[in-house]
Short mmCIF file of C-alpha atoms in Angstrom, two decimals:
data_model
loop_
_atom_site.label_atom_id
_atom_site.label_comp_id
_atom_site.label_asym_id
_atom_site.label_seq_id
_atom_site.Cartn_x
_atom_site.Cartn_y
_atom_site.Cartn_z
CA UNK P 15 0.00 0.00 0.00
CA UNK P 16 1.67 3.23 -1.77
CA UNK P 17 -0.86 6.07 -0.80
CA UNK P 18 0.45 9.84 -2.08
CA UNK P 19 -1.40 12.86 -1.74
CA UNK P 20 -1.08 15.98 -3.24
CA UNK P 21 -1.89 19.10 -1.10
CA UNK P 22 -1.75 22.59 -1.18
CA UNK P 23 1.32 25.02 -0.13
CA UNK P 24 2.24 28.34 -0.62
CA UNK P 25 5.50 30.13 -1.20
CA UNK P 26 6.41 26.93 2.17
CA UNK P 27 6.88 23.77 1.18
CA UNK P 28 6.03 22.84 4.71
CA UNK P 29 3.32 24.99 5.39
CA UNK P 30 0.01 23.23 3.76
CA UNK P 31 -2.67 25.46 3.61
CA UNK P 32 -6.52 23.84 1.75
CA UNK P 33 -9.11 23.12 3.95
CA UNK P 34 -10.02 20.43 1.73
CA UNK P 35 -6.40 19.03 1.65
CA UNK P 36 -6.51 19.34 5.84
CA UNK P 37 -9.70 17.53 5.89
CA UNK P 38 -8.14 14.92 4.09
CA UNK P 39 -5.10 14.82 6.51
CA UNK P 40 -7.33 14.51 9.02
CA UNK P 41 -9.08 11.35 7.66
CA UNK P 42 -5.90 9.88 6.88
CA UNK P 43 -5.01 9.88 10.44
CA UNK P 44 -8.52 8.43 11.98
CA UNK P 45 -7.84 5.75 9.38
CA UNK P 46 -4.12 5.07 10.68
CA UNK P 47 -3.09 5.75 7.15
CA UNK P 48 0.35 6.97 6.09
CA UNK P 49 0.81 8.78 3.16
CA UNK P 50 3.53 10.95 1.08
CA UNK P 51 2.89 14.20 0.87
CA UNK P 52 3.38 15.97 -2.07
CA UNK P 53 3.46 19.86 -2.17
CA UNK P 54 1.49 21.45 -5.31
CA UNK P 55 1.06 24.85 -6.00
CA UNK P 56 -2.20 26.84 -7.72
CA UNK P 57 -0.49 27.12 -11.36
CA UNK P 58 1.21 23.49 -11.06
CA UNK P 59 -2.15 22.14 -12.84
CA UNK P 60 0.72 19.91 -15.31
CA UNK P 61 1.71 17.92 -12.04
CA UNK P 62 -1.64 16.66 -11.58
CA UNK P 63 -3.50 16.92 -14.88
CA UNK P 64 -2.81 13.24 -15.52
CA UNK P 65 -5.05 12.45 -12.51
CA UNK P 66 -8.12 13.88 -14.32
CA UNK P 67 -8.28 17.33 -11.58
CA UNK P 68 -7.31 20.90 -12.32
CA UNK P 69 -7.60 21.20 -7.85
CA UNK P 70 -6.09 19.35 -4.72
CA UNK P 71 -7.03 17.11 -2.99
CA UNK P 72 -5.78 14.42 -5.11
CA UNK P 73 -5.39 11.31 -3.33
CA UNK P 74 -2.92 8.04 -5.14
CA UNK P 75 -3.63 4.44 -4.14
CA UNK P 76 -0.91 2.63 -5.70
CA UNK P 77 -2.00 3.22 -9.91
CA UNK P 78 -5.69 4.52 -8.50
CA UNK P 79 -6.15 8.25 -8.15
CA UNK P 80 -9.11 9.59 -6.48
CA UNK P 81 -9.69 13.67 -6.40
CA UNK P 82 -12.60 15.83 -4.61
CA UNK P 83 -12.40 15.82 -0.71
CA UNK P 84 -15.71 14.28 -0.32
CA UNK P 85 -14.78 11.62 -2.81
CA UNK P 86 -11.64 10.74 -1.42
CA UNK P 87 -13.39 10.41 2.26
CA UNK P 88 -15.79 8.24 0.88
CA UNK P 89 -13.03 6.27 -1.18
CA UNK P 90 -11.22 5.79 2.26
CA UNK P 91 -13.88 4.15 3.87
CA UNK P 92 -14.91 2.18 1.45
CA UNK P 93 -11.79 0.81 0.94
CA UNK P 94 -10.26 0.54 4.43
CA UNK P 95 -13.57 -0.49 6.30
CA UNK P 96 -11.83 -2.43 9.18
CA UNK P 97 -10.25 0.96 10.28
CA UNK P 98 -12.08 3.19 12.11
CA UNK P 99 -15.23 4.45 10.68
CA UNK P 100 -15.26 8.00 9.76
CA UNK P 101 -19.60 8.01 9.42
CA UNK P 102 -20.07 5.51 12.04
CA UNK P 103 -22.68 4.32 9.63
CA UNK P 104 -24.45 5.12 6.57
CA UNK P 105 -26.80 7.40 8.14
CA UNK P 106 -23.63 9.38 9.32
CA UNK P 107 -22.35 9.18 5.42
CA UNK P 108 -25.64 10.39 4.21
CA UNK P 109 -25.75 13.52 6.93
CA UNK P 110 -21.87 14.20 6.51
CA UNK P 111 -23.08 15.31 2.64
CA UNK P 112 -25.61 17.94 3.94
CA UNK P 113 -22.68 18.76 7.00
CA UNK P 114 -20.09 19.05 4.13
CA UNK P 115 -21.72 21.35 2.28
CA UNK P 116 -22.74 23.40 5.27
CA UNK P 117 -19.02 23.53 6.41
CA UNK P 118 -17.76 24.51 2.38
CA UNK P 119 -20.62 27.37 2.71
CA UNK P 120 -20.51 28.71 6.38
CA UNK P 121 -17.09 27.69 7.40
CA UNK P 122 -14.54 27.71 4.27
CA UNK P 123 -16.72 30.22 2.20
CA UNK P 124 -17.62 32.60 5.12
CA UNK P 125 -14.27 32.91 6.28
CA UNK P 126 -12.82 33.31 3.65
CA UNK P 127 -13.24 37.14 3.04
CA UNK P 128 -11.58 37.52 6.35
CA UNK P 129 -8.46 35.82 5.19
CA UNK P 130 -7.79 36.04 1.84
CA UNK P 131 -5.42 38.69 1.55
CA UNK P 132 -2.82 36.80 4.18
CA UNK P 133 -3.58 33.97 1.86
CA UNK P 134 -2.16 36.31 -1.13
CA UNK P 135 1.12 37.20 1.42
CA UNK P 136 1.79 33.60 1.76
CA UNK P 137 2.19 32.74 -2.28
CA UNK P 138 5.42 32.98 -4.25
CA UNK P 139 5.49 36.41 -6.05
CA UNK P 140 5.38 33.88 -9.46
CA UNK P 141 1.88 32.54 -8.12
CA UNK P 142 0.43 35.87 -6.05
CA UNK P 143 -0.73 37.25 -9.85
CA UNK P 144 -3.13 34.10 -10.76
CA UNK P 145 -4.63 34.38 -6.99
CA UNK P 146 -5.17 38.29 -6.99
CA UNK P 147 -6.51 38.11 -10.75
CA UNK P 148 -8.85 35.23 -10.03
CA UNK P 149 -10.36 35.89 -6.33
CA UNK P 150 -10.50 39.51 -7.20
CA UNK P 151 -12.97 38.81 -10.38
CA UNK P 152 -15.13 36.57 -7.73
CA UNK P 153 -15.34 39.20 -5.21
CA UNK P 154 -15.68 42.19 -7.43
CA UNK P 155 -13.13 43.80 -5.27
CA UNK P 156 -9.62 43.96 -4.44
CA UNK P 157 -7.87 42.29 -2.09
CA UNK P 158 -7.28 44.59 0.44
CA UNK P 159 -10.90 46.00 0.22
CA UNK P 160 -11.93 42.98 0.99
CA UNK P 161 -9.74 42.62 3.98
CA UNK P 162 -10.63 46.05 5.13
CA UNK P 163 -13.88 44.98 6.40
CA UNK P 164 -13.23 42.20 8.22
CA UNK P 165 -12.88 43.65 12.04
CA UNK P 166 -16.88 43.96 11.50
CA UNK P 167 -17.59 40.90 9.10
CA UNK P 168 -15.84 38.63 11.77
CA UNK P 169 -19.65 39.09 13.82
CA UNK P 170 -21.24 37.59 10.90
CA UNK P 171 -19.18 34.65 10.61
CA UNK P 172 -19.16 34.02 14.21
CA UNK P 173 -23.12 33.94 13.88
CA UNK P 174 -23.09 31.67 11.12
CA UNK P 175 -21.41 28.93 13.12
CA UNK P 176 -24.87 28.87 15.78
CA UNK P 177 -25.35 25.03 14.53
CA UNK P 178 -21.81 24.15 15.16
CA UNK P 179 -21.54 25.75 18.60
CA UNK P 180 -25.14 24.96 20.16
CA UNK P 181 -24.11 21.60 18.88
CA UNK P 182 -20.51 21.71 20.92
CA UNK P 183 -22.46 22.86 24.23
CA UNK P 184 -24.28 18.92 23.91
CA UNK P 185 -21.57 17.00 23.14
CA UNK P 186 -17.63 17.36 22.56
CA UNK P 187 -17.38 16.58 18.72
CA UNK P 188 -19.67 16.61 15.72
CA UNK P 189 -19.17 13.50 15.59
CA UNK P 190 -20.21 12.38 18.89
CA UNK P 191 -18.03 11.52 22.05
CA UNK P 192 -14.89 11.15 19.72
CA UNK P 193 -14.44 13.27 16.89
CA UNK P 194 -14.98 12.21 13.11
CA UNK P 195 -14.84 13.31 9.52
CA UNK P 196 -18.02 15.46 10.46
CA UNK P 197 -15.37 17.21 12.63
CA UNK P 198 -12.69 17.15 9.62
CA UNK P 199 -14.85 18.88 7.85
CA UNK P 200 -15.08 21.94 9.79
CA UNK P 201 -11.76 21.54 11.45
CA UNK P 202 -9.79 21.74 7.78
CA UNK P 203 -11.27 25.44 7.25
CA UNK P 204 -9.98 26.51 10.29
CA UNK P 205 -6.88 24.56 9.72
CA UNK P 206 -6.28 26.47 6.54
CA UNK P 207 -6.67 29.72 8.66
CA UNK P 208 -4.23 29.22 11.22
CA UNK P 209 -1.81 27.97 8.35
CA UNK P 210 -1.49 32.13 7.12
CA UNK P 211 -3.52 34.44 8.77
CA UNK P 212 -3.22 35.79 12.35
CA UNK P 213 -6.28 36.92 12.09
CA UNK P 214 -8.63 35.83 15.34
CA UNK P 215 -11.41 34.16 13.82
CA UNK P 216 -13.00 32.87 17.49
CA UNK P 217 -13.50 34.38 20.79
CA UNK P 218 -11.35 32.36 23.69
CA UNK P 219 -14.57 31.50 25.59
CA UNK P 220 -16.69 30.12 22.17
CA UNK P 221 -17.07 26.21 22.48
CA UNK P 222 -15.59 26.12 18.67
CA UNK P 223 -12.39 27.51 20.08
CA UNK P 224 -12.16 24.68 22.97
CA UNK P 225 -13.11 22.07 20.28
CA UNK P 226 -10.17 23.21 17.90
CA UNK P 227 -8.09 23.41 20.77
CA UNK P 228 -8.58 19.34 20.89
CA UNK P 229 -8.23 19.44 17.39
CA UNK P 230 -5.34 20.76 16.98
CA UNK P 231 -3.85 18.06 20.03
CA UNK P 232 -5.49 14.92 17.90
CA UNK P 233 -2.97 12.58 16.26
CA UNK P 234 -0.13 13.68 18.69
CA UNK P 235 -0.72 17.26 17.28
CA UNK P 236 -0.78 16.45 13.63
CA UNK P 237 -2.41 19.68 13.03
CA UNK P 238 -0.73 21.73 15.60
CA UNK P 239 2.80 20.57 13.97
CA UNK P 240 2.04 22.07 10.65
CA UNK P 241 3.44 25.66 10.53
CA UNK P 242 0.68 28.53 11.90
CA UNK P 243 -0.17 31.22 13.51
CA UNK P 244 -1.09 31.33 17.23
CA UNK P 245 -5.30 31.20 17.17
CA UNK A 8 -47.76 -0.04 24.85
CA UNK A 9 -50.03 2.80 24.74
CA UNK A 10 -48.34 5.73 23.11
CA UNK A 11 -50.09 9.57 23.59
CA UNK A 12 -48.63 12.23 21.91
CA UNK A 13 -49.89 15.47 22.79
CA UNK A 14 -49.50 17.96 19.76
CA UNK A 15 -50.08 21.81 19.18
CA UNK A 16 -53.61 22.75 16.98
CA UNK A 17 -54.84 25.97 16.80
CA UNK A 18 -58.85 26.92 16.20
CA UNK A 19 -59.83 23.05 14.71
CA UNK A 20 -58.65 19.55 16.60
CA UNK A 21 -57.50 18.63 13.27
CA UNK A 22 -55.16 21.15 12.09
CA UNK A 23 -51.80 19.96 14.05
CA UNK A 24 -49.23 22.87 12.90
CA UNK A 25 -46.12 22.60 15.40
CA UNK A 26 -43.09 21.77 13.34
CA UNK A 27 -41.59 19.81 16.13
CA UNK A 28 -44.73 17.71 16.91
CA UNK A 29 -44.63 17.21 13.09
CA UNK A 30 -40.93 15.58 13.22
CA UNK A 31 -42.23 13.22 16.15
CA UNK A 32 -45.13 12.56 14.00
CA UNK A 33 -42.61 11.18 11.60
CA UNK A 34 -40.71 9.86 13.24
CA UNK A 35 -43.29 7.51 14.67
CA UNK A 36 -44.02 6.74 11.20
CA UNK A 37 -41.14 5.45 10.40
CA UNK A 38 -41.01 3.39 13.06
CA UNK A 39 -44.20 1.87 12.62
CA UNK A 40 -45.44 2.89 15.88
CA UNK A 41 -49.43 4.30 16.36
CA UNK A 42 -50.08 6.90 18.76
CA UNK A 43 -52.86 8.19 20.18
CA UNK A 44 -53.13 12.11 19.45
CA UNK A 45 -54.25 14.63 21.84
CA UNK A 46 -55.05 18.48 20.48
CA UNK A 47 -53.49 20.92 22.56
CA UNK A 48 -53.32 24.14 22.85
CA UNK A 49 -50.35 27.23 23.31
CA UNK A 50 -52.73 28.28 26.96
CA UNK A 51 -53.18 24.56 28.10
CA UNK A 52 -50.01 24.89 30.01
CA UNK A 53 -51.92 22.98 32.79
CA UNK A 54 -52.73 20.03 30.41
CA UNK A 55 -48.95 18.99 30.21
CA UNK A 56 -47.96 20.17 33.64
CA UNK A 57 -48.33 16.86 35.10
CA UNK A 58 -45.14 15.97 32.56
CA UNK A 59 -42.87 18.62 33.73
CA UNK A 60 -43.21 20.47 30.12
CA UNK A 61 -44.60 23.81 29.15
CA UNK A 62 -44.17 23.20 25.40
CA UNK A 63 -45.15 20.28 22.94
CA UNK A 64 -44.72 17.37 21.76
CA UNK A 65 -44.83 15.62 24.71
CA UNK A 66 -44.99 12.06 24.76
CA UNK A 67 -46.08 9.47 26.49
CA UNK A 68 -45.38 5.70 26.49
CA UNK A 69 -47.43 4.12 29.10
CA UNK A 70 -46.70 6.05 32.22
CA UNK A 71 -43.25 7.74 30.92
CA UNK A 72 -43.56 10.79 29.79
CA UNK A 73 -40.83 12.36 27.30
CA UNK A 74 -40.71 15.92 26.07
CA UNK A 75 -38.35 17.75 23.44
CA UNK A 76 -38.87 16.61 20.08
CA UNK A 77 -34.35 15.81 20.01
CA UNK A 78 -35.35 14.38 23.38
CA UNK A 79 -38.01 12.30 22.15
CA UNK A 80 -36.82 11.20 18.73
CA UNK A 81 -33.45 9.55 20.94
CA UNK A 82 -35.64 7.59 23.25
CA UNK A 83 -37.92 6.19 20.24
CA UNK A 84 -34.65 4.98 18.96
CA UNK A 85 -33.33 3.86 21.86
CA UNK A 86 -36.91 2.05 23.34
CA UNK A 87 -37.68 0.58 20.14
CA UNK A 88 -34.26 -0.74 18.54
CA UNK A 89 -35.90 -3.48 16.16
CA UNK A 90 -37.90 -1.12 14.43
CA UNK A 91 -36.25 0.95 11.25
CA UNK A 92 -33.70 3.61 12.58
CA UNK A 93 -34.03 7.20 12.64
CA UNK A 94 -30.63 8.14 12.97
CA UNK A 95 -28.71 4.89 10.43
CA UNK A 96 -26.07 4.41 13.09
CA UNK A 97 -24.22 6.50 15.96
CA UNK A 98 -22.28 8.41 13.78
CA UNK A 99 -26.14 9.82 11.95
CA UNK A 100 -27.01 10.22 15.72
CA UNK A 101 -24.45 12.54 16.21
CA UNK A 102 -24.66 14.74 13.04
CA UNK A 103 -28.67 14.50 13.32
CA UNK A 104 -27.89 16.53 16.30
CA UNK A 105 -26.11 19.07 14.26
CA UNK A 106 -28.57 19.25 11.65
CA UNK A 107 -30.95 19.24 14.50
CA UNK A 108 -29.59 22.73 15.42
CA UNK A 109 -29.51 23.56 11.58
CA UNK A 110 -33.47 22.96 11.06
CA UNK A 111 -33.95 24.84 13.91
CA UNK A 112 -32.26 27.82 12.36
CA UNK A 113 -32.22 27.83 8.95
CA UNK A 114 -35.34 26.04 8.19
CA UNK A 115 -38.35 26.67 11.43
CA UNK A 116 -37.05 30.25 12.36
CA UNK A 117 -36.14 31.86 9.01
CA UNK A 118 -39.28 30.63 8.08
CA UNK A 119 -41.04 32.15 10.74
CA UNK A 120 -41.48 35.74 9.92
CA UNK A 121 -43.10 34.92 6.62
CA UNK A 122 -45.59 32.79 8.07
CA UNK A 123 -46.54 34.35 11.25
CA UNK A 124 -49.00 36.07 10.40
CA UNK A 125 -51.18 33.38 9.31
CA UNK A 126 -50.30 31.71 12.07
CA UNK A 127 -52.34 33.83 14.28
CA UNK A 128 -55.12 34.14 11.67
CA UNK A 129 -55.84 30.22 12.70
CA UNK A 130 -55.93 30.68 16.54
CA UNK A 131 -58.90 30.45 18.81
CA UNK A 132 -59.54 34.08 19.36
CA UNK A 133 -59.18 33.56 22.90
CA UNK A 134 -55.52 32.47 21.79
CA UNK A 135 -54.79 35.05 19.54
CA UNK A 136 -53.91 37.64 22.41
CA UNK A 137 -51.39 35.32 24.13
CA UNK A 138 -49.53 34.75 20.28
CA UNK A 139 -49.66 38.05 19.75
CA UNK A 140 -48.49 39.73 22.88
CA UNK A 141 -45.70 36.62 23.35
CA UNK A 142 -44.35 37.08 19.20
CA UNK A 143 -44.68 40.92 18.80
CA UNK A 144 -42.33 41.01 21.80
CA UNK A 145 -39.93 38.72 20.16
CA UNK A 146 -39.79 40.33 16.83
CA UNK A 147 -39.89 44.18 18.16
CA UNK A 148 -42.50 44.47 15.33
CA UNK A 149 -46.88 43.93 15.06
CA UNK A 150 -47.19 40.78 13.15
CA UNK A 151 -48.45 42.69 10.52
CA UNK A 152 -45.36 44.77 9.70
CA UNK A 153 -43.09 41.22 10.06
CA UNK A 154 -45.51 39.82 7.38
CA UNK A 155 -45.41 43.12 4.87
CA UNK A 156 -41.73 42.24 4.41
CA UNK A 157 -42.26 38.31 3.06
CA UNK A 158 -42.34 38.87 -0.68
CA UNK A 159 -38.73 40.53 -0.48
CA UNK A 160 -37.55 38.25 2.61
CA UNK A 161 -38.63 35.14 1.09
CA UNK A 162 -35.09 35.22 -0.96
CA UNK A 163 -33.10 35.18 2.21
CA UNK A 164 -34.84 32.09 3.08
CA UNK A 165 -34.45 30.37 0.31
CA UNK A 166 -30.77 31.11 -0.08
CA UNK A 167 -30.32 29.83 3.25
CA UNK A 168 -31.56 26.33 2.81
CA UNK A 169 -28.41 26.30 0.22
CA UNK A 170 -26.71 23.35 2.02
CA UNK A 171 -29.70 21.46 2.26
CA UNK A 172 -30.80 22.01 -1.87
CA UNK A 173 -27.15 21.06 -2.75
CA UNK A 174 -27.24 17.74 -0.79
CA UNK A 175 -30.52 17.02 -2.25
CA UNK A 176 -29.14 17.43 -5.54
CA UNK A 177 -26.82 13.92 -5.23
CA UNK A 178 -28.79 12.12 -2.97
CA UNK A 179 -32.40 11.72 -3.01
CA UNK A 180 -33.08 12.37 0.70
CA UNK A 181 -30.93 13.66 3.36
CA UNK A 182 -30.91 10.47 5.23
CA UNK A 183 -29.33 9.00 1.99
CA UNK A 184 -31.45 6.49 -0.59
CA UNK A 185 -34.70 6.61 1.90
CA UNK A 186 -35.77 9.44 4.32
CA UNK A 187 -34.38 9.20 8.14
CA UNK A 188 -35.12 11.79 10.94
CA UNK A 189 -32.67 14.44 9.32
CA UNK A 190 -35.21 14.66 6.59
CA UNK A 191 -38.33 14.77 9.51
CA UNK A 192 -36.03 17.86 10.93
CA UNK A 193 -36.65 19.52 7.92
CA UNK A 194 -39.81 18.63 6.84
CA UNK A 195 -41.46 19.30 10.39
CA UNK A 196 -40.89 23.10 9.44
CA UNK A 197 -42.64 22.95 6.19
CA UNK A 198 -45.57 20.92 7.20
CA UNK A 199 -46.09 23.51 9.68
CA UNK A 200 -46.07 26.32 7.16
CA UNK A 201 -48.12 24.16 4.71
CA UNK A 202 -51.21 23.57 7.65
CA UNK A 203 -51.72 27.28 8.13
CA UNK A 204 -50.02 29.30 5.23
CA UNK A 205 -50.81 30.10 1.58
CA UNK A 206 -47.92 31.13 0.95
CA UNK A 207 -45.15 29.85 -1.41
CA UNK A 208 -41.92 29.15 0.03
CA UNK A 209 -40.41 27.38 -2.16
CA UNK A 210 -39.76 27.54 -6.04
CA UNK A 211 -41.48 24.81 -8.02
CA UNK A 212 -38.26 23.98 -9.47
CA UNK A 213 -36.33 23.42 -6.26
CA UNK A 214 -35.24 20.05 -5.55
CA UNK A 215 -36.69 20.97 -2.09
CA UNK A 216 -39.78 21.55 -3.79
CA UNK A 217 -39.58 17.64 -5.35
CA UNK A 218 -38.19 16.42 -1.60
CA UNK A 219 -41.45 18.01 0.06
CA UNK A 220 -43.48 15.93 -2.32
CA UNK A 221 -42.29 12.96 -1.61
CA UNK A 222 -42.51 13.58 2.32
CA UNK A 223 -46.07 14.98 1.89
CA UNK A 224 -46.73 11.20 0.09
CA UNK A 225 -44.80 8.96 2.88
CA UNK A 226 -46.37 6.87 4.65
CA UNK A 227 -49.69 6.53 2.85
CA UNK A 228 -49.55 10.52 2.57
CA UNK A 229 -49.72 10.98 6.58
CA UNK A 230 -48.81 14.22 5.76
CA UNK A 231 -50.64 15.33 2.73
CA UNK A 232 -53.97 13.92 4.37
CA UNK A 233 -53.75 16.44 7.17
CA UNK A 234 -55.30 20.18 6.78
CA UNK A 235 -53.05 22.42 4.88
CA UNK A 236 -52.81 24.91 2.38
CA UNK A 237 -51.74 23.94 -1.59
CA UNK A 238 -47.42 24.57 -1.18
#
């Protein structure tokens, strides 16, 4: 068993940055799988264009390549079922969908305003012109208008995550009593966060901060190891 | 096993319009289970007293007596384990509670301002004063002005049940191939609007709109069969 994945960096080798990459880091680790890790950068699309994706995650098993976070989760379990579950059941695989969407739209989308420009910061010069050019036609702004408003926007992100945190207040993880990939999920945006933006995203006493807190400690700090900012 | 669920109705016994008595009502669908239902009413707190609840659905299985609908929906799957699940597993447990939080949000209270109106148009006038008093208090705002704003708030809505829409577009329900209690989360806010609103929340060419349908028609149409408005 050869598993490789490709994941996102910036102007670091060693500082992996895509919430969808992270969640997959994460479910590598509930699964006890190793893999290489292979740094690819936005305008490398010739590294991985013979595995059928222009984006990371891509995920090699041996000759079988497998790209799209939620496909890759759902490759993993399917094909190491004897390791721990990341659903805990198909009625956890069939609520993770409506979770993963909620976490690419409230988590990774919301927040992403109020990081973006540190994101810019962190790219080689060669690579900062494709980002500003392509997140500034999505916005309809630049970059650092963007980032001006974020001291204010941060309420409205905070807000967003009500399901999350009333959630946290009942139990520890998303996942129940231990933490799985409905936890990833979430966890990888804020992963990608930490990776280049000092920006506080949570308040010290919000139950999302204590949960990332364990987070960050899972897998003998896997996530905590990985070069960041202080949250 | 006698079951009694006591459920909210406003001026007629048979118009039951609470959206969490409507996700217990489903839920005891699914698990084939009959219950006996009792109309009951938002000034009746001394009806469910005995049961240590001021709100419905309470229910009661012989001389037990649960309340909540989250509360109520675990110990139906935990009392009755040999009957179909609601939750597919401990990991859908988990995230149900999640999406729990989600429905409550998203779904029941951004739905409420465009439907509260109508609402109090199908009280017992003797219960109109307590709705009114108790809402217009909540909302800073006569029920009338909340209700002039639906045809322009009714986009905020619908944008909001994003996560839900894009699940539904890859899987038919959001319990996976066949409905489970996330979908009953939902749906208990829309049968709710449906028994005493007119008006449209949804887009006929939603895939909400197509998911409703086939929840109206479960279960021998349990749902379409009660009172309610054309959606």
């Amino acid at each position: 068993m050869t598993l490789k994945l490709f994941e996102l960096v910036g102007a670091e080798d060693t500082r992996p940055f895509s919430p969808f990459c992270w969640r997959i880091r994460m479910a590598l680790a509930h699964k006890g799988l190793d893999a290489q890790l292979v740094p690819w950068r936005f305008t490398e699309k010739e590294a991985i264009a013979p595995y059928k994706s222009e984006k990371v995650p891509v995920l090699l098993d041996g000759d079988h390549a497998v790209s799209d976070s939620w496909v890759i989760a759902n490759y993993l379990e399917d094909t190491y079922p004897d390791r721990p579950s990341l659903f805990g059941g198909e009625g956890g695989r069939a609520m993770a969908r409506m979770l993963n969407w909620w976490g690419d739209i409230a988590v990774v989308g919301a927040m992403f305003p109020l990081i973006v420009a540190d994101i810019h910061d962190h790219l080689r010069p060669e690579d900062q012109g494709y980002f500003r050019k392509s997140r500034e036609a999505r916005f309809g702004k630049t970059l650092e208008e963007v980032a001006a408003a974020r001291d204010s926007a941060v309420a409205g992100f905070r807000k967003g995550l009500d399901p999350m945190r009333l959630t946290l207040r009942s139990q520890p993880f998303l996942g129940g009593a231990a933490p799985n990939y409905a936890d990833y999920i979430m966890f990888g945006g804020f992963q990608w966060a930490r990776a280049i933006s000092p920006f506080k995203l949570l308040a010290e006493d919000d139950p999302i901060y204590a949960w990332r807190e364990k987070l960050l400690d899972a897998f003998d700090g896997l996530a905590r190891r990985s070069a960041g900012y202080p949250v």
